[in-house]
mmCIF file of C-alpha atoms in Angstrom:
data_model
loop_
_atom_site.group_PDB
_atom_site.id
_atom_site.type_symbol
_atom_site.label_atom_id
_atom_site.label_comp_id
_atom_site.label_asym_id
_atom_site.label_seq_id
_atom_site.Cartn_x
_atom_site.Cartn_y
_atom_site.Cartn_z
ATOM 1 C CA MET X 1 -14.539 -59.713 8.654
ATOM 2 C CA ILE X 2 -15.075 -57.266 5.786
ATOM 3 C CA ALA X 3 -18.057 -58.155 3.647
ATOM 4 C CA ARG X 4 -17.571 -58.742 -0.079
ATOM 5 C CA ARG X 5 -19.591 -55.616 -0.873
ATOM 6 C CA GLU X 6 -17.259 -53.504 1.255
ATOM 7 C CA LEU X 7 -14.209 -54.986 -0.454
ATOM 8 C CA LEU X 8 -15.651 -54.112 -3.841
ATOM 9 C CA LEU X 9 -16.397 -50.573 -2.653
ATOM 10 C CA LEU X 10 -12.843 -50.121 -1.370
ATOM 11 C CA ALA X 11 -11.439 -51.418 -4.644
ATOM 12 C CA ALA X 12 -13.625 -49.020 -6.610
ATOM 13 C CA LEU X 13 -12.540 -46.070 -4.472
ATOM 14 C CA ALA X 14 -8.888 -46.994 -4.906
ATOM 15 C CA ALA X 15 -9.275 -47.193 -8.671
ATOM 16 C CA ALA X 16 -11.014 -43.827 -8.738
ATOM 17 C CA GLY X 17 -8.377 -42.199 -6.530
ATOM 18 C CA PRO X 18 -6.888 -39.833 -9.138
ATOM 19 C CA ALA X 19 -10.339 -38.744 -10.276
ATOM 20 C CA LEU X 20 -11.373 -37.956 -6.700
ATOM 21 C CA ALA X 21 -8.206 -36.019 -5.930
ATOM 22 C CA ALA X 22 -8.419 -32.263 -5.682
ATOM 23 C CA PRO X 23 -7.801 -30.639 -9.066
ATOM 24 C CA ARG X 24 -4.483 -28.923 -9.593
ATOM 25 C CA PRO X 25 -4.558 -25.123 -9.670
ATOM 26 C CA VAL X 26 -4.227 -23.757 -13.189
ATOM 27 C CA VAL X 27 -1.874 -20.953 -14.165
ATOM 28 C CA THR X 28 -2.757 -19.524 -17.574
ATOM 29 C CA ILE X 29 -0.170 -17.479 -19.447
ATOM 30 C CA LEU X 30 -1.870 -14.870 -21.614
ATOM 31 C CA GLY X 31 0.798 -13.792 -24.048
ATOM 32 C CA ASP X 32 2.130 -13.393 -27.548
ATOM 33 C CA SER X 33 4.700 -15.239 -29.680
ATOM 34 C CA ILE X 34 7.121 -15.659 -26.774
ATOM 35 C CA THR X 35 4.438 -17.565 -24.863
ATOM 36 C CA ALA X 36 3.416 -19.400 -28.043
ATOM 37 C CA GLY X 37 7.011 -20.553 -28.490
ATOM 38 C CA PHE X 38 7.654 -18.983 -31.882
ATOM 39 C CA GLY X 39 10.372 -20.908 -33.727
ATOM 40 C CA LEU X 40 10.496 -23.671 -31.121
ATOM 41 C CA PRO X 41 8.859 -27.071 -30.633
ATOM 42 C CA ALA X 42 6.090 -26.762 -28.035
ATOM 43 C CA ALA X 43 8.110 -28.816 -25.563
ATOM 44 C CA GLN X 44 10.921 -26.238 -25.668
ATOM 45 C CA ALA X 45 8.784 -23.117 -25.242
ATOM 46 C CA PHE X 46 8.965 -21.445 -21.867
ATOM 47 C CA PRO X 47 5.483 -22.541 -20.620
ATOM 48 C CA ALA X 48 6.468 -26.203 -21.075
ATOM 49 C CA ARG X 49 9.835 -25.590 -19.425
ATOM 50 C CA LEU X 50 8.080 -23.805 -16.576
ATOM 51 C CA GLN X 51 5.763 -26.782 -16.124
ATOM 52 C CA GLU X 52 8.772 -29.098 -15.978
ATOM 53 C CA ASP X 53 10.587 -26.937 -13.425
ATOM 54 C CA LEU X 54 7.562 -26.654 -11.143
ATOM 55 C CA THR X 55 6.718 -30.356 -11.386
ATOM 56 C CA ARG X 56 10.318 -31.245 -10.613
ATOM 57 C CA ALA X 57 10.113 -29.012 -7.538
ATOM 58 C CA GLY X 58 6.995 -30.850 -6.364
ATOM 59 C CA ALA X 59 4.446 -28.147 -7.192
ATOM 60 C CA GLN X 60 0.990 -29.477 -8.040
ATOM 61 C CA VAL X 61 0.049 -27.036 -10.790
ATOM 62 C CA LEU X 62 -0.987 -27.028 -14.423
ATOM 63 C CA ILE X 63 0.624 -24.403 -16.664
ATOM 64 C CA ARG X 64 -1.616 -23.554 -19.601
ATOM 65 C CA ALA X 65 -0.158 -21.531 -22.479
ATOM 66 C CA ALA X 66 -2.520 -19.050 -24.117
ATOM 67 C CA GLY X 67 -0.117 -17.290 -26.430
ATOM 68 C CA VAL X 68 -0.937 -15.974 -29.913
ATOM 69 C CA SER X 69 1.895 -14.827 -32.157
ATOM 70 C CA GLY X 70 1.576 -11.199 -33.134
ATOM 71 C CA ASP X 71 -0.868 -10.341 -30.382
ATOM 72 C CA THR X 72 -0.804 -6.816 -29.038
ATOM 73 C CA THR X 73 -2.421 -5.863 -25.750
ATOM 74 C CA ALA X 74 -5.527 -5.016 -27.798
ATOM 75 C CA GLY X 75 -5.554 -8.572 -29.158
ATOM 76 C CA GLY X 76 -5.162 -9.983 -25.676
ATOM 77 C CA LEU X 77 -8.043 -7.863 -24.441
ATOM 78 C CA ALA X 78 -10.255 -9.061 -27.308
ATOM 79 C CA ARG X 79 -9.753 -12.720 -26.363
ATOM 80 C CA VAL X 80 -9.120 -12.687 -22.618
ATOM 81 C CA ASP X 81 -12.603 -13.925 -21.745
ATOM 82 C CA PHE X 82 -12.269 -17.145 -23.740
ATOM 83 C CA SER X 83 -8.490 -17.662 -23.713
ATOM 84 C CA VAL X 84 -8.372 -17.595 -19.910
ATOM 85 C CA GLN X 85 -10.634 -20.497 -19.026
ATOM 86 C CA PRO X 86 -12.909 -20.535 -15.952
ATOM 87 C CA ASP X 87 -10.743 -23.012 -14.018
ATOM 88 C CA THR X 88 -7.800 -20.596 -13.979
ATOM 89 C CA THR X 89 -6.463 -19.727 -10.532
ATOM 90 C CA ILE X 90 -3.718 -17.338 -11.622
ATOM 91 C CA CYS X 91 -3.177 -15.547 -14.925
ATOM 92 C CA LEU X 92 0.277 -14.386 -15.909
ATOM 93 C CA VAL X 93 -0.312 -11.490 -18.297
ATOM 94 C CA ALA X 94 2.718 -11.330 -20.597
ATOM 95 C CA LEU X 95 1.759 -8.849 -23.296
ATOM 96 C CA GLY X 96 3.141 -5.625 -24.696
ATOM 97 C CA GLY X 97 6.075 -6.690 -26.865
ATOM 98 C CA ASN X 98 4.198 -6.148 -30.100
ATOM 99 C CA ASP X 99 2.859 -2.821 -28.858
ATOM 100 C CA LEU X 100 6.479 -1.850 -28.333
ATOM 101 C CA LEU X 101 7.538 -2.995 -31.815
ATOM 102 C CA GLN X 102 4.636 -1.137 -33.406
ATOM 103 C CA GLY X 103 5.230 2.047 -31.444
ATOM 104 C CA VAL X 104 1.802 1.980 -29.816
ATOM 105 C CA ASP X 105 1.189 4.899 -27.476
ATOM 106 C CA PRO X 106 2.049 3.634 -23.966
ATOM 107 C CA LYS X 107 -1.205 5.174 -22.721
ATOM 108 C CA VAL X 108 -3.106 2.834 -25.061
ATOM 109 C CA THR X 109 -1.049 -0.152 -23.914
ATOM 110 C CA ARG X 110 -1.711 0.756 -20.298
ATOM 111 C CA ALA X 111 -5.449 1.113 -20.891
ATOM 112 C CA ASN X 112 -5.615 -2.286 -22.598
ATOM 113 C CA LEU X 113 -3.678 -4.002 -19.833
ATOM 114 C CA GLU X 114 -5.810 -2.324 -17.187
ATOM 115 C CA ALA X 115 -8.959 -3.583 -18.909
ATOM 116 C CA ILE X 116 -7.522 -7.118 -18.976
ATOM 117 C CA ILE X 117 -6.667 -6.915 -15.281
ATOM 118 C CA THR X 118 -10.134 -5.601 -14.439
ATOM 119 C CA ARG X 119 -11.864 -8.417 -16.304
ATOM 120 C CA LEU X 120 -9.727 -11.040 -14.597
ATOM 121 C CA ASN X 121 -10.293 -9.487 -11.176
ATOM 122 C CA ARG X 122 -14.046 -9.595 -11.727
ATOM 123 C CA ARG X 123 -13.673 -13.320 -12.331
ATOM 124 C CA HIS X 124 -11.648 -13.674 -9.101
ATOM 125 C CA ILE X 125 -8.549 -14.714 -11.026
ATOM 126 C CA ARG X 126 -5.313 -13.525 -9.495
ATOM 127 C CA VAL X 127 -3.025 -11.618 -11.879
ATOM 128 C CA ILE X 128 0.742 -11.599 -12.220
ATOM 129 C CA LEU X 129 1.985 -8.915 -14.584
ATOM 130 C CA ALA X 130 5.112 -9.448 -16.681
ATOM 131 C CA GLY X 131 6.784 -6.302 -17.928
ATOM 132 C CA LEU X 132 9.303 -5.690 -20.699
ATOM 133 C CA LYS X 133 12.418 -3.572 -21.004
ATOM 134 C CA PRO X 134 12.619 -1.723 -24.352
ATOM 135 C CA PRO X 135 15.873 -2.131 -26.319
ATOM 136 C CA PRO X 136 18.349 0.779 -26.364
ATOM 137 C CA ALA X 137 17.388 1.681 -29.938
ATOM 138 C CA ILE X 138 13.965 2.837 -28.736
ATOM 139 C CA GLY X 139 13.677 6.543 -27.980
ATOM 140 C CA ARG X 140 14.512 7.330 -24.371
ATOM 141 C CA SER X 141 11.279 9.090 -23.415
ATOM 142 C CA TYR X 142 9.145 6.409 -25.060
ATOM 143 C CA ALA X 143 11.149 3.658 -23.377
ATOM 144 C CA GLN X 144 10.806 5.275 -19.960
ATOM 145 C CA GLU X 145 7.057 5.721 -20.320
ATOM 146 C CA PHE X 146 6.622 2.173 -21.600
ATOM 147 C CA THR X 147 8.694 0.639 -18.806
ATOM 148 C CA ALA X 148 6.916 2.677 -16.135
ATOM 149 C CA LEU X 149 3.405 1.625 -17.152
ATOM 150 C CA TYR X 150 3.917 -1.909 -15.829
ATOM 151 C CA ALA X 151 5.123 -0.740 -12.435
ATOM 152 C CA ASN X 152 2.291 1.776 -12.244
ATOM 153 C CA LEU X 153 -0.318 -0.871 -13.029
ATOM 154 C CA ALA X 154 1.149 -3.274 -10.524
ATOM 155 C CA ARG X 155 1.144 -0.610 -7.827
ATOM 156 C CA THR X 156 -2.387 0.586 -8.627
ATOM 157 C CA HIS X 157 -3.905 -2.900 -8.670
ATOM 158 C CA HIS X 158 -1.673 -4.465 -5.990
ATOM 159 C CA LEU X 159 -0.267 -7.043 -8.392
ATOM 160 C CA THR X 160 2.864 -9.132 -8.355
ATOM 161 C CA LEU X 161 5.174 -7.681 -11.006
ATOM 162 C CA TYR X 162 7.826 -9.627 -12.877
ATOM 163 C CA PRO X 163 9.658 -6.583 -14.264
ATOM 164 C CA ASP X 164 11.162 -8.057 -17.426
ATOM 165 C CA LEU X 165 9.937 -11.252 -19.083
ATOM 166 C CA LEU X 166 13.202 -11.484 -21.052
ATOM 167 C CA ALA X 167 15.519 -10.839 -18.099
ATOM 168 C CA GLY X 168 18.766 -12.714 -18.634
ATOM 169 C CA VAL X 169 17.946 -13.606 -22.227
ATOM 170 C CA GLY X 170 20.899 -11.966 -23.951
ATOM 171 C CA PRO X 171 21.789 -12.063 -27.656
ATOM 172 C CA GLY X 172 23.280 -15.557 -27.415
ATOM 173 C CA LEU X 173 20.013 -16.887 -26.028
ATOM 174 C CA ARG X 174 17.852 -15.536 -28.838
ATOM 175 C CA GLN X 175 16.952 -16.743 -32.285
ATOM 176 C CA ARG X 176 18.344 -15.157 -35.451
ATOM 177 C CA ASP X 177 15.670 -12.457 -35.396
ATOM 178 C CA GLY X 178 17.210 -11.124 -32.199
ATOM 179 C CA LEU X 179 13.786 -10.996 -30.548
ATOM 180 C CA HIS X 180 12.556 -14.459 -29.671
ATOM 181 C CA PRO X 181 14.296 -16.733 -27.167
ATOM 182 C CA ASN X 182 15.898 -19.936 -28.352
ATOM 183 C CA ALA X 183 15.494 -23.135 -26.318
ATOM 184 C CA GLN X 184 18.125 -22.050 -23.793
ATOM 185 C CA GLY X 185 16.559 -18.615 -23.543
ATOM 186 C CA ALA X 186 13.147 -20.155 -22.929
ATOM 187 C CA GLN X 187 14.662 -22.096 -20.053
ATOM 188 C CA VAL X 188 16.062 -18.879 -18.584
ATOM 189 C CA ILE X 189 12.564 -17.362 -18.646
ATOM 190 C CA ALA X 190 11.095 -20.446 -16.982
ATOM 191 C CA THR X 191 13.789 -20.488 -14.294
ATOM 192 C CA GLY X 192 13.124 -16.834 -13.485
ATOM 193 C CA LEU X 193 9.358 -17.255 -13.323
ATOM 194 C CA ALA X 194 9.223 -20.496 -11.329
ATOM 195 C CA PRO X 195 9.736 -18.949 -7.860
ATOM 196 C CA VAL X 196 7.276 -16.165 -8.698
ATOM 197 C CA ILE X 197 4.589 -18.705 -9.603
ATOM 198 C CA THR X 198 5.378 -20.816 -6.533
ATOM 199 C CA THR X 199 4.997 -17.831 -4.205
ATOM 200 C CA ALA X 200 1.743 -16.779 -5.899
ATOM 201 C CA LEU X 201 0.311 -20.283 -5.526
ATOM 202 C CA LYS X 202 1.106 -20.272 -1.804
ATOM 203 C CA GLY X 203 -0.618 -16.914 -1.500
ATOM 204 C CA SER X 204 -3.696 -18.219 -3.313
ATOM 205 C CA LYS X 205 -3.912 -21.206 -0.974
ATOM 206 C CA SER X 206 -3.713 -19.013 2.116
ATOM 207 C CA LYS X 207 -6.673 -16.960 0.862
ATOM 208 C CA SER X 208 -8.810 -19.982 -0.015
#
């Protein structure tokens, strides 16, 4: 027969079950206004939609948005150490859109992104790099250099590259400014990223 003390201990352990469970891996998205959900309720921004998609698929993960509207890669570099918290397993770096709009020299953008990657690597945080495809109105040589910097960084640092954060987000899936995704566009981004995050999480588990 189980003693009363043992029954109380079992009851206490059962009640504390969630607290004793292994913590979910955290994926932090270091980004700009697209990550911050400019023009959208937080629940409709792509990080929230990504969380919903992954949870629905059974993935035990916490998506944490760390987006600041207007941030360039220089802004991301300035805050990476405190915006990407210590419990982060994977960081999706989704920066560069404002560099593109401001005509920042791609060499400067590349240097900033490389510094971000280096800092995260030193903290043993795995990096996924999200690129961007410049619009046709941008000068051809500038656009080519800008597009290539993401692939070059991914190759140099052996990173997973998601080539275009706004892939599939056409004019009808953007807000009136023609830049930011609307709610449907945010869902397109989340749908595209979900398998990338899932694969990265499996890779992180195999290395742990």
